[in-house]
Tab-separated table of C-alpha atoms in Angstrom:
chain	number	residue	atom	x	y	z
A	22	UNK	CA	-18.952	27.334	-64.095
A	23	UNK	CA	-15.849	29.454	-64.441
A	24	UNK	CA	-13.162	27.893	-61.880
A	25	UNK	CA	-11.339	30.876	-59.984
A	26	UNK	CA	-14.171	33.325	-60.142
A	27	UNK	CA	-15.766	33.926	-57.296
A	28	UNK	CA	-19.793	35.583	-58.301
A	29	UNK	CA	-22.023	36.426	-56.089
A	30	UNK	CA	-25.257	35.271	-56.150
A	31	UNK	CA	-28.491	36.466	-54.088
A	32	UNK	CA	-28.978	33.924	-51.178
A	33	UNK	CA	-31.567	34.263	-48.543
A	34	UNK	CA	-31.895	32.374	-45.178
A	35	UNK	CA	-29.796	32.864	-41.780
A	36	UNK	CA	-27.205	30.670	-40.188
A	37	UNK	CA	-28.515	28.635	-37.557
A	38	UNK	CA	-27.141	29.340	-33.837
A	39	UNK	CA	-24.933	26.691	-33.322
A	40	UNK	CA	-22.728	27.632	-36.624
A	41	UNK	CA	-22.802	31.782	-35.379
A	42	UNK	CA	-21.036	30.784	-31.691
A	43	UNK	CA	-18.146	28.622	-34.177
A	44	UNK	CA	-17.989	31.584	-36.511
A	45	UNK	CA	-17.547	34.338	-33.911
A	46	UNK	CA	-15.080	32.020	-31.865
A	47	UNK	CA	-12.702	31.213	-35.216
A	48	UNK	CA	-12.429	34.602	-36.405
A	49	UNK	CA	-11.677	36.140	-32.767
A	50	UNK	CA	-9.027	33.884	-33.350
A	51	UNK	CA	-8.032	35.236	-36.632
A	52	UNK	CA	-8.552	38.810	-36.119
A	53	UNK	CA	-6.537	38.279	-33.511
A	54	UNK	CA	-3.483	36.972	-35.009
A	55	UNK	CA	-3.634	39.665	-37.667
A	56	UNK	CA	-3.310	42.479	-35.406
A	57	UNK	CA	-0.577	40.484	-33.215
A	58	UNK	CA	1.375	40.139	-36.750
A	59	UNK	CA	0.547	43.094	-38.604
A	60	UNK	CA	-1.147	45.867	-36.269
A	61	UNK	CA	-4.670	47.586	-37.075
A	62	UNK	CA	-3.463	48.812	-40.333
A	63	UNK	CA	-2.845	45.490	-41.741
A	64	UNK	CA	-6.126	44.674	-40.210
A	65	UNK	CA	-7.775	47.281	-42.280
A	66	UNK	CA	-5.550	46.469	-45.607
A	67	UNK	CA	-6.678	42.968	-45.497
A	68	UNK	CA	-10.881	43.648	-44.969
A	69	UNK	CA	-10.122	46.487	-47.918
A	70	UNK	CA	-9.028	43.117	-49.928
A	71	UNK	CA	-11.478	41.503	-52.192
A	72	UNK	CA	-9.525	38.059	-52.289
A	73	UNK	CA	-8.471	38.144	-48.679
A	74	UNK	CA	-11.409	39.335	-47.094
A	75	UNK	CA	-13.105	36.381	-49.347
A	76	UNK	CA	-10.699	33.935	-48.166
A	77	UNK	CA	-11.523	34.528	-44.108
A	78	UNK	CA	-15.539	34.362	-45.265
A	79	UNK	CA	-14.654	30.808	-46.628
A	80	UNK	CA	-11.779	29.778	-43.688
A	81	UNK	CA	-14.865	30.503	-40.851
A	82	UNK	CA	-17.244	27.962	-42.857
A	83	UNK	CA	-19.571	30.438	-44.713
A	84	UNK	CA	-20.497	29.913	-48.348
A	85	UNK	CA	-17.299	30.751	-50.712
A	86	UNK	CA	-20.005	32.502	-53.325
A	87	UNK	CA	-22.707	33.802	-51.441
A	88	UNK	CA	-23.448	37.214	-51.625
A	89	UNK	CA	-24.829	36.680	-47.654
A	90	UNK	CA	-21.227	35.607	-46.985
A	91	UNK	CA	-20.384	39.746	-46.711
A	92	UNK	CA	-22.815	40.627	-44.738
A	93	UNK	CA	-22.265	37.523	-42.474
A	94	UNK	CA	-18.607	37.936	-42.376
A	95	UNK	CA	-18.598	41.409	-41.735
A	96	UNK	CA	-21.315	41.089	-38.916
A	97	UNK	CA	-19.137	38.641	-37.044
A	98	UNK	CA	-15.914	40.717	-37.183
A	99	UNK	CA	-18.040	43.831	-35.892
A	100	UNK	CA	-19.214	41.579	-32.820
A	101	UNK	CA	-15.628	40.582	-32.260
A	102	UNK	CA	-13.725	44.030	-32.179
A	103	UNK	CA	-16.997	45.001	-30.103
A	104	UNK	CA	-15.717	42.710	-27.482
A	105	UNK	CA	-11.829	42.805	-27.701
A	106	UNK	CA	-9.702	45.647	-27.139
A	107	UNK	CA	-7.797	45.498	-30.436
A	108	UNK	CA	-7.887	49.310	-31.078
A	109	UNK	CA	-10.133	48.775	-34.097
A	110	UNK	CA	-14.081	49.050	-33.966
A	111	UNK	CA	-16.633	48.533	-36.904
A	112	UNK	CA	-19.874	50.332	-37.637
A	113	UNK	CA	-23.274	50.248	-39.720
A	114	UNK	CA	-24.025	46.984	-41.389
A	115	UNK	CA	-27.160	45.761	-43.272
A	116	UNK	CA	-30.294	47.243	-44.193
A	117	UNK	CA	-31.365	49.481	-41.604
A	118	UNK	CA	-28.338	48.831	-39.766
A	119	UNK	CA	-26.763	50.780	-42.011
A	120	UNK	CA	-28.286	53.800	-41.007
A	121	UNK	CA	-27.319	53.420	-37.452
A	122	UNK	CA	-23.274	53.705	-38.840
A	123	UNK	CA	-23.301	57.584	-38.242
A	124	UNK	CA	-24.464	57.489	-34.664
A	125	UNK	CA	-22.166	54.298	-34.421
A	126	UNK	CA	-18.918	56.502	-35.925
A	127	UNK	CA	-19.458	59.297	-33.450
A	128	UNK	CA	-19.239	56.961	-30.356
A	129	UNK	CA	-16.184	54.780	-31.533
A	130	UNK	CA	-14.596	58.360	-32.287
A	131	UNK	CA	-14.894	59.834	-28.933
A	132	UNK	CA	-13.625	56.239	-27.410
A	133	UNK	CA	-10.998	57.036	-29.646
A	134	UNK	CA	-10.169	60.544	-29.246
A	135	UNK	CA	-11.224	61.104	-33.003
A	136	UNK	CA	-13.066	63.814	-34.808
A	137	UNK	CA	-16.396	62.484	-35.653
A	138	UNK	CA	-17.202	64.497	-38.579
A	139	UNK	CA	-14.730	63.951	-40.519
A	140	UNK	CA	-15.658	59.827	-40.773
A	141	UNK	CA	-18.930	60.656	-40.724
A	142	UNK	CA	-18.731	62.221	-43.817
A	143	UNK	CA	-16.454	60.154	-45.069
A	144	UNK	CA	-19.166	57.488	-44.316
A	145	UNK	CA	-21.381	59.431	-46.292
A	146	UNK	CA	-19.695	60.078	-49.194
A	147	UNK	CA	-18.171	56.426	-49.893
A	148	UNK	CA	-21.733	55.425	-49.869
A	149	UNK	CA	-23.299	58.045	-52.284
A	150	UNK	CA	-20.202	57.561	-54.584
A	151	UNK	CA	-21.012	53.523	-54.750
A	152	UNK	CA	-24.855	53.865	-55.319
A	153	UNK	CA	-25.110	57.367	-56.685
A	154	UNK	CA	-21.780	58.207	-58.756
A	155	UNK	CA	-21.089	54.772	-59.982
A	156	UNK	CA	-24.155	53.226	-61.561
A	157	UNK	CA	-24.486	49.431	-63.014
A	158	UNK	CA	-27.354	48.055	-61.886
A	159	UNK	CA	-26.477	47.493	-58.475
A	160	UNK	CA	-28.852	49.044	-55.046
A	161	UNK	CA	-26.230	49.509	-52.024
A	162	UNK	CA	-28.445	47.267	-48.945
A	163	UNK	CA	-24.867	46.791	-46.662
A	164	UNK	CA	-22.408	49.451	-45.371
A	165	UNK	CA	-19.934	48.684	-42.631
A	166	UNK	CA	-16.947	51.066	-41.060
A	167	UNK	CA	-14.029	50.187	-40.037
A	168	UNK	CA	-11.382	52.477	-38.048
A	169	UNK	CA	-8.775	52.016	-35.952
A	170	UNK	CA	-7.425	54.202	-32.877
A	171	UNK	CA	-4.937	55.803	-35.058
A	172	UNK	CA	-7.696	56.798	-37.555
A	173	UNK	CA	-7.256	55.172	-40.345
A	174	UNK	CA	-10.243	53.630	-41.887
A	175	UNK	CA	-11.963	50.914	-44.201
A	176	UNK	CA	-15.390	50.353	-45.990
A	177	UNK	CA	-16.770	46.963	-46.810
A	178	UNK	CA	-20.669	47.751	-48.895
A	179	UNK	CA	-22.799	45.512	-51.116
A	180	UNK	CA	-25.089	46.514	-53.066
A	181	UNK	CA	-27.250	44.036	-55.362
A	182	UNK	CA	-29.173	43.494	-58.627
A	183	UNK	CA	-32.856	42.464	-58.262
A	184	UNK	CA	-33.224	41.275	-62.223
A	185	UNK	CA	-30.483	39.400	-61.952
A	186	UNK	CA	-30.034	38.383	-58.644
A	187	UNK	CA	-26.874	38.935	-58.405
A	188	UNK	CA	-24.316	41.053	-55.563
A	189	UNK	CA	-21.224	43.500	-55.481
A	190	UNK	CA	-18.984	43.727	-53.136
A	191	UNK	CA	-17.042	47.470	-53.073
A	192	UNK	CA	-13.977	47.828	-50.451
A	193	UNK	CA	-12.340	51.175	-49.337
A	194	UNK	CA	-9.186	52.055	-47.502
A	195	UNK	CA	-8.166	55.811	-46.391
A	196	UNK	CA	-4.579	54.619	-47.498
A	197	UNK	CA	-5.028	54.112	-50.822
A	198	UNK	CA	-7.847	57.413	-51.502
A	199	UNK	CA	-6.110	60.598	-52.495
A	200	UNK	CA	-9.257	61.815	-54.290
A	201	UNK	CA	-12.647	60.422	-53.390
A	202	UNK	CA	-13.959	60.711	-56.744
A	203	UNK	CA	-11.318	59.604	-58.731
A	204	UNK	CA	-10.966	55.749	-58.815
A	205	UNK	CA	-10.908	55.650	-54.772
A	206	UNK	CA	-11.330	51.602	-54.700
A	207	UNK	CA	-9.062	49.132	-53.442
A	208	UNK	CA	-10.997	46.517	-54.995
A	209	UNK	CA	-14.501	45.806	-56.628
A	210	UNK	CA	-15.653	42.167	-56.643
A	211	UNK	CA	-18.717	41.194	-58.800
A	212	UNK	CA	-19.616	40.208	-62.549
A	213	UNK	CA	-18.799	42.805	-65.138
A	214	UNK	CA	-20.946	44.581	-66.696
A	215	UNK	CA	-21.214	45.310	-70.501
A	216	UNK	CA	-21.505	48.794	-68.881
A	217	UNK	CA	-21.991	51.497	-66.183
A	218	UNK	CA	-22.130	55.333	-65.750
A	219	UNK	CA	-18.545	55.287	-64.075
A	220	UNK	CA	-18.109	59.089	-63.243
A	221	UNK	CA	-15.293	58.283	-61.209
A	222	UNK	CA	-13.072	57.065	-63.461
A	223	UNK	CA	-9.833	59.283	-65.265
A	224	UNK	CA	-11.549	60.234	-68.418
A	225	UNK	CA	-14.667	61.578	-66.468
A	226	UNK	CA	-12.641	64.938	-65.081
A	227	UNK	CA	-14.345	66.693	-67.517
A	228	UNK	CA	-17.803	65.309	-66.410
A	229	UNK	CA	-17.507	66.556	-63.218
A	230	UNK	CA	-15.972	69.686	-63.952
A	231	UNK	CA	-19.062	70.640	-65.958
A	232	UNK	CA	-21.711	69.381	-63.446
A	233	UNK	CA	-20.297	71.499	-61.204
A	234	UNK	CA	-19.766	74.482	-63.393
A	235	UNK	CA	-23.545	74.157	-64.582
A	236	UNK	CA	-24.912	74.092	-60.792
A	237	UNK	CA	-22.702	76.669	-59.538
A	238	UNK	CA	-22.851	79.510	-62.909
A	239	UNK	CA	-26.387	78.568	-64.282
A	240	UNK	CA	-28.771	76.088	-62.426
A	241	UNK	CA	-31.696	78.066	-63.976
A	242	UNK	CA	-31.044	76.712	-67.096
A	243	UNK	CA	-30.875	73.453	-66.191
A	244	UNK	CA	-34.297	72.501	-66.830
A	245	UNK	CA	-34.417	74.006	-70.339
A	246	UNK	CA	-31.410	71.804	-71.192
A	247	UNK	CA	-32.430	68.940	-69.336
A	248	UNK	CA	-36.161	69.036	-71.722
A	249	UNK	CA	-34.121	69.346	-74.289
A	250	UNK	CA	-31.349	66.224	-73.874
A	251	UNK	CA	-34.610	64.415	-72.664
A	252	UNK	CA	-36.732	65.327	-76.176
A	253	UNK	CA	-33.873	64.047	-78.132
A	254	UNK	CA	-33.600	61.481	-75.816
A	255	UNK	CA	-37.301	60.205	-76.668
A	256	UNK	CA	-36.338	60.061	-80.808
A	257	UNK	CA	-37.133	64.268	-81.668
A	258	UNK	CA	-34.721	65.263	-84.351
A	259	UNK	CA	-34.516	68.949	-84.271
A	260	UNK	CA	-34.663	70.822	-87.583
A	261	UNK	CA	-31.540	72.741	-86.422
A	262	UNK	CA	-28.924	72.750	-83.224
A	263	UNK	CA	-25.954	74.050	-82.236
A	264	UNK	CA	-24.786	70.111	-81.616
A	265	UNK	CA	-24.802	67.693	-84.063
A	266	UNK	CA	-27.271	65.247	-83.567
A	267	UNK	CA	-26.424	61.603	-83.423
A	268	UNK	CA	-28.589	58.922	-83.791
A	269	UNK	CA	-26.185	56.067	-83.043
A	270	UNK	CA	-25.815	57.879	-79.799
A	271	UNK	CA	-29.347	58.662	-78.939
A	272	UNK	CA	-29.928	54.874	-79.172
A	273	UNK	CA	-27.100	53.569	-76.831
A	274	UNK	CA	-27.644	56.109	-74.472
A	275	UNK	CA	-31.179	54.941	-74.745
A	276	UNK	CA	-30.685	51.197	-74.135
A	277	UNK	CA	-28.148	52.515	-71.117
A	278	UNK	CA	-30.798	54.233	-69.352
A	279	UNK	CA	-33.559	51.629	-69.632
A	280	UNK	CA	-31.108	49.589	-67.782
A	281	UNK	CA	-29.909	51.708	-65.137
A	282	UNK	CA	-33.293	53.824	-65.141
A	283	UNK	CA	-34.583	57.045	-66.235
A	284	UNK	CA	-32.636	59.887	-65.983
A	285	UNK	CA	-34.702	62.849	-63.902
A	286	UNK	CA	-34.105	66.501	-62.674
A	287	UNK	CA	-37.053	67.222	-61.022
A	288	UNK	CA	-38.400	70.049	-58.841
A	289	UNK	CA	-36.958	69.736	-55.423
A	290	UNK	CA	-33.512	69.038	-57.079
A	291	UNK	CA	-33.470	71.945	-59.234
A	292	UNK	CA	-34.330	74.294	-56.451
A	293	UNK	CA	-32.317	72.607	-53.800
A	294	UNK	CA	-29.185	73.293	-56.685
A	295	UNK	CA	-30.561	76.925	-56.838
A	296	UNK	CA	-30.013	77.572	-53.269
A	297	UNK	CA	-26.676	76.166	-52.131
A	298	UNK	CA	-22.940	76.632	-52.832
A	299	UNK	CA	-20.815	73.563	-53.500
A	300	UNK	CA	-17.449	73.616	-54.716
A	301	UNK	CA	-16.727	70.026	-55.780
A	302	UNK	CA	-18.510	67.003	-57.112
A	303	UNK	CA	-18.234	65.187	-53.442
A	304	UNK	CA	-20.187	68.574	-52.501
A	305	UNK	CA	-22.774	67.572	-55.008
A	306	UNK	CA	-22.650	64.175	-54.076
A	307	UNK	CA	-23.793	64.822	-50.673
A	308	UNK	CA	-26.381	66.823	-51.371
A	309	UNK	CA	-29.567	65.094	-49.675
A	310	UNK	CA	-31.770	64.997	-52.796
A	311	UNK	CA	-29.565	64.031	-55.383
A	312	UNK	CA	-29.172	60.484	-56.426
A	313	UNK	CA	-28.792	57.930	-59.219
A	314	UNK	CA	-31.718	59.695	-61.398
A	315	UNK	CA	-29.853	63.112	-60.731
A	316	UNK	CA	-26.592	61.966	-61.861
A	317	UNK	CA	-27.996	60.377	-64.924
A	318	UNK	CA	-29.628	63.177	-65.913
A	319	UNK	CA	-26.656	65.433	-65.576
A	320	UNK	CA	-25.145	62.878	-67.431
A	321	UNK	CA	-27.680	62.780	-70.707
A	322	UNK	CA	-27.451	66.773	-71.079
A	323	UNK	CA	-23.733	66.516	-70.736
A	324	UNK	CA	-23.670	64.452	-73.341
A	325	UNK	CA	-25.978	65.287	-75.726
A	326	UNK	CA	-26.214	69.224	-74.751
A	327	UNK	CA	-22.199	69.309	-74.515
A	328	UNK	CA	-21.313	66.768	-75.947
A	329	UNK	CA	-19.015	65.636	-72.701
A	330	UNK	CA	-19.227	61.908	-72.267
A	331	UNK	CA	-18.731	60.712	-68.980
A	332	UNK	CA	-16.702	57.019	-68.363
A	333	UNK	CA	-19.237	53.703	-69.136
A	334	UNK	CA	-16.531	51.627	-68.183
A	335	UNK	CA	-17.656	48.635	-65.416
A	336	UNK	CA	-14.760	50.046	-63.153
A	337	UNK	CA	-14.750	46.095	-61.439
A	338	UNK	CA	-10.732	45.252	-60.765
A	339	UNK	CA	-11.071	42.189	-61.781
A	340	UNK	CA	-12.818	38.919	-62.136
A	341	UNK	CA	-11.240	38.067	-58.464
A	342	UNK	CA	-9.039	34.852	-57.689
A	343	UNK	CA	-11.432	32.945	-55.385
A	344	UNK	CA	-9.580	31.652	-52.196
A	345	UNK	CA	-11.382	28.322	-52.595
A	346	UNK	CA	-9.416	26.567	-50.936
A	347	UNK	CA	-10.058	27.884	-47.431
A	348	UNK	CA	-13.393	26.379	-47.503
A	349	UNK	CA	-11.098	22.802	-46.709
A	350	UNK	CA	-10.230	24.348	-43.182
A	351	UNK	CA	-13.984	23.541	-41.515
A	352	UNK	CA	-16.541	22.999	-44.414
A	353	UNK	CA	-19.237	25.304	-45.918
A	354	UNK	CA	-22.693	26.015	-44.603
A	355	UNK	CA	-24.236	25.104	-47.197
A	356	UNK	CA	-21.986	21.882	-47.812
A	357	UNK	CA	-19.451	22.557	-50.237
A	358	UNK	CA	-17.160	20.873	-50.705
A	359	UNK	CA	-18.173	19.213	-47.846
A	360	UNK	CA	-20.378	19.797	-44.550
A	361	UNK	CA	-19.510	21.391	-41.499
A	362	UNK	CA	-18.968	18.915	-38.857
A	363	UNK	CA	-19.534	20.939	-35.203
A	364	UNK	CA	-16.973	18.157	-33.701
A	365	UNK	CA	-14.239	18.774	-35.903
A	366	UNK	CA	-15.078	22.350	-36.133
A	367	UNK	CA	-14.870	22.276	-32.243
A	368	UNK	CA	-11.026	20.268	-32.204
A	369	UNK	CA	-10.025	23.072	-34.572
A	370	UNK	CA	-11.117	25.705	-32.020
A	371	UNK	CA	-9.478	24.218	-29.377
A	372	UNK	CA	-6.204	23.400	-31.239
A	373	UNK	CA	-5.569	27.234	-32.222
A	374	UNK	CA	-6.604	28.736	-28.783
A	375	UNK	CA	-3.760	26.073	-27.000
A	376	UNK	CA	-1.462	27.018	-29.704
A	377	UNK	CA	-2.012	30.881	-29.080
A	378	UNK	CA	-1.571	30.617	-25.146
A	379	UNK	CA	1.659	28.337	-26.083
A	380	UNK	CA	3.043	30.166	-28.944
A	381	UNK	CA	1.806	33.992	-28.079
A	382	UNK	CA	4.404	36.638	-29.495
A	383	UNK	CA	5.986	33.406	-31.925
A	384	UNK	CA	4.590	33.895	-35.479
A	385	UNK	CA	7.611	31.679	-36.814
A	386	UNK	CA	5.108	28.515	-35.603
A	387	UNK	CA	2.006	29.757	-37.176
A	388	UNK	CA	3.824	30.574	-40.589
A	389	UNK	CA	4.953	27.348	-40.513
A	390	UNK	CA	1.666	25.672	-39.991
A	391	UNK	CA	0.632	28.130	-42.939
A	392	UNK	CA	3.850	26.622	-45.063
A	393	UNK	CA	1.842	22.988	-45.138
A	394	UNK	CA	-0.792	24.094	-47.614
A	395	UNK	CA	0.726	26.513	-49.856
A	396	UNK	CA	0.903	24.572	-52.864
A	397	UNK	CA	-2.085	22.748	-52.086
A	398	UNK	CA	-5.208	23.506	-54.694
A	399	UNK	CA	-8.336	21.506	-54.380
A	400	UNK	CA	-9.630	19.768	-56.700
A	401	UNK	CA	-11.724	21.422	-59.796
A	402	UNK	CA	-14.974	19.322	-59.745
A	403	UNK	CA	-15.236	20.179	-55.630
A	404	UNK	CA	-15.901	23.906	-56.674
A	405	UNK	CA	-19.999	23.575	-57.287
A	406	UNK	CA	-21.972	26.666	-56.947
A	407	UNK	CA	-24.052	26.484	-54.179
């Protein structure tokens, strides 16, 4: 077990009622505080953290390496801006929840006076990029929205490995995109990969350029090409080519796709490509039928038809700092390093609401309180996966 790492591991099972009501009270409390101290943009800039938002999953008393604890955490903060008029709402969430985040945008943007579309599709897009343009094993099951009254906006989605068993956690925030599919993260939290078709990193410009010059000049050819990348793909040597051929690079592009999956262009793609005009590879993106198979079979003839490698770089930031230590405030559900204990849990409720009625508008006392523990780091042999 790697102290300061922070993986996340498939759990299933649900939080039992009487932990939800303590959750949802707590982090009214500290969503609260957060816009009091730093508005709805520092809101946003703190969910769009990977260490931060991990730190308030642990502080409320879920599990500090659960991949549940995002979709727990995130739930809870949705149900609390739902109910308090802090100027910042959240949409979609897990599994079919997810779906409902359109339809979700489109009211929050007319409470807002926002233009719906343009989130909408922003909605969109951040999702297609995370399961369709960036590719390491990982099925996106969990997208939530977040956007405030002055439009700005932040994405919190999971997606998760079924062999392994294992979740990633991808975070967004409109300050920090300039170009959707050029390294738009704030942060990616999860185990790196020895690799992944990345083709939104820098060195995959020329990826994208050339899936969008091929759809756009000649999508007709694209099947031709596509048999032929597949055929040499599947160990045919040709007798001659206008591209070298490569064995080295026939085999790890092999063993790439039997991990990620096959690569595919098939009928209702190639037609759908015949028919419309797109102008970008967030156009192509959006496109209804294309998806991971699509990509990765743009990506084998661009590579060994063009030879134009996209990025197989596991874009994660980092191997995250895990907050840890916020799991002392009330416990963790699954009871490390210790169990929750509903009385204490309950004194610690009441303490911060009769500090916020005494103190409201003071921050000075909070950052005080917040001065005490600084230094503090708990012990190593606490930190047990759970």
């Amino acid at each position: 077990m790697r102290t300061g790492i922070a993986e996340l591991p498939l759990h299933g099972g649900k939080v039992p009622a009487w932990l939800l009501s303590r959750l949802e009270k707590l982090s009214k409390i500290l969503v609260t505080l957060i816009v009091e101290e730093y508005g709805t943009l520092g809101l946003l800039e703190r969910i769009s953290d990977p260490v931060y938002f991990q730190a308030i999953n642990n502080i409320i008393g879920m599990d500090w390496d659960s991949s549940g604890s995002t979709t727990v955490t995130t739930a809870i903060i949705k149900r609390v801006l739902s109910r308090e008029e802090l100027g910042v709402r959240a949409c979609g969430g897990k599994g079919v929840h997810s779906r409902e985040a359109p339809d979700e945008i489109r009211k929050v943007s007319e409470e807002f006076g926002l233009d719906a579309s343009s989130f909408v599709r922003t909605s969109r897009l951040v999702a297609k990029i995370d399961n369709t343009a960036l590719q390491s094993g990982y099925q996106l099951y969990h997208h939530v929205f977040f956007v405030d009254e002055e439009g700005n906006w932040a994405v919190v989605q999971q997606g998760m490995n079924t062999v392994d068993k294992m979740a990633r956690r991808y975070h967004w925030l409109s300050t920090k995109v300039s170009d959707f599919t050029r390294n738009p993260h704030s942060g990616i939290q999860g185990r790196r990969e020895p690799f992944a078709l990345n083709t939104i990193a820098d060195d995959s410009q020329e990826f994208r350029k050339l899936s969008v010059e091929l759809i756009k000049d000649e999508p007709e050819k694209l099947p031709t090409l596509f048999a032929e990348a597949n055929r040499l793909l599947e160990g045919y040597v040709p007798l001659t080519s206008y591209v070298p051929y490569d064995p080295h690079k026939v085999r790890e592009l092999r063993e790439k796709f039997r991990r990620l999956g096959k690569p595919s262009l098939n009928k209702d793609v190639w037609l759908q490509l015949r028919e419309v005009n797109i102008d970008s590879f967030s156009d192509l993106l959006l496109l209804k039928n294309v998806g991971p198979a699509t990509i990765r079979g743009l990506a084998l003839v661009a590579e060994l038809v063009y030879e134009v490698q996209p990025s197989w770089r596991d874009p994660v930031t980092h191997p995250p700092v895990d907050p840890f230590k916020f799991a002392y405030a009330v416990g963790g559900k699954d009871g490390v390093p210790f169990p929750i204990d509903r009385k204490q849990y309950d004194e610690l409720l009441s303490i911060l609401s009769e500090l916020m009625s005494r103190v409201k508008g003071d921050a000075k006392i909070m950052k005080r309180l917040a001065a005490l523990t600084r230094s503090w780091a708990p012990p190593p042999e606490e930190k047990i996966p759970t």
